[in-house]
């Protein structure tokens, strides 16, 4: 079956085609004979004068893609695209920040329910931000604090020292991505006050605090699940002088196997991911046992996973999407 796919993502001009998961998905869709459109989320428009269902449109263009550096896409003429009449599937892939603009887009896309499939499901994306949804699986997480007051952070740090977990902390934005603004706080707390002040000034929401896990030196695993089923994994190791292992900040990828604990984590969350319509999810695990994030907005890693494992994760994702679309 031929599908018409509208890809909601950041500008095609800015992507790194060697490792970009959205680009890989577009190539795989095109190989299946699917029609591709690209649009910027800021062009979404909802007109309530079109009856009870309204009309959701975007300003987009047909695109073709190829794995040629510097000439990786060809774009047709921009036009108004009706996300019901002209499209079968919306692939929601723009990167965070997970701000009010992002949240508003999920509200608008949710109005396509029963008409056009949106993957990942927009209501579930809105209700499952990476560092909040993970709290549903706290039994697999390291000790975690979400707060804004420095007094709460200091008390948390004291409890970690008393528990023998060391006093170093990691502080990160609640709705950040790609390893940005992730800081290590030494046990003496010498930079804690300045960091908390910066977070309080930069973000209105609380931030996340966890003990620094020395196992991160050996990397953290990005495990991808497709419709709740494990598709593959890579181990991401920090670059020289870094403790962050994200590929976007200089980490490197290597092949890996899943531990029994990691398999148990995936088995525990798989049915919930499927039930929520979260087709493409990437989770992060440190030391073979510590779950730190569940990435649902714009997960990455499938290019490296397929390169190391000889798998075809894009095919798994499009197969899952096709099944869900057929069930509309």
Coordinates of C-alpha atoms in Angstrom, one line a residue, residues 11 27 80 124 161 176 305:
X11 CA 15.0 22.2 8.2
X27 CA 14.9 7.2 2.6
X80 CA -1.1 24.4 1.5
X124 CA 1.1 10.4 24.4
X161 CA 26.5 10.3 50.5
X176 CA 16.5 19.3 27.5
X305 CA 22.2 0.4 15.5

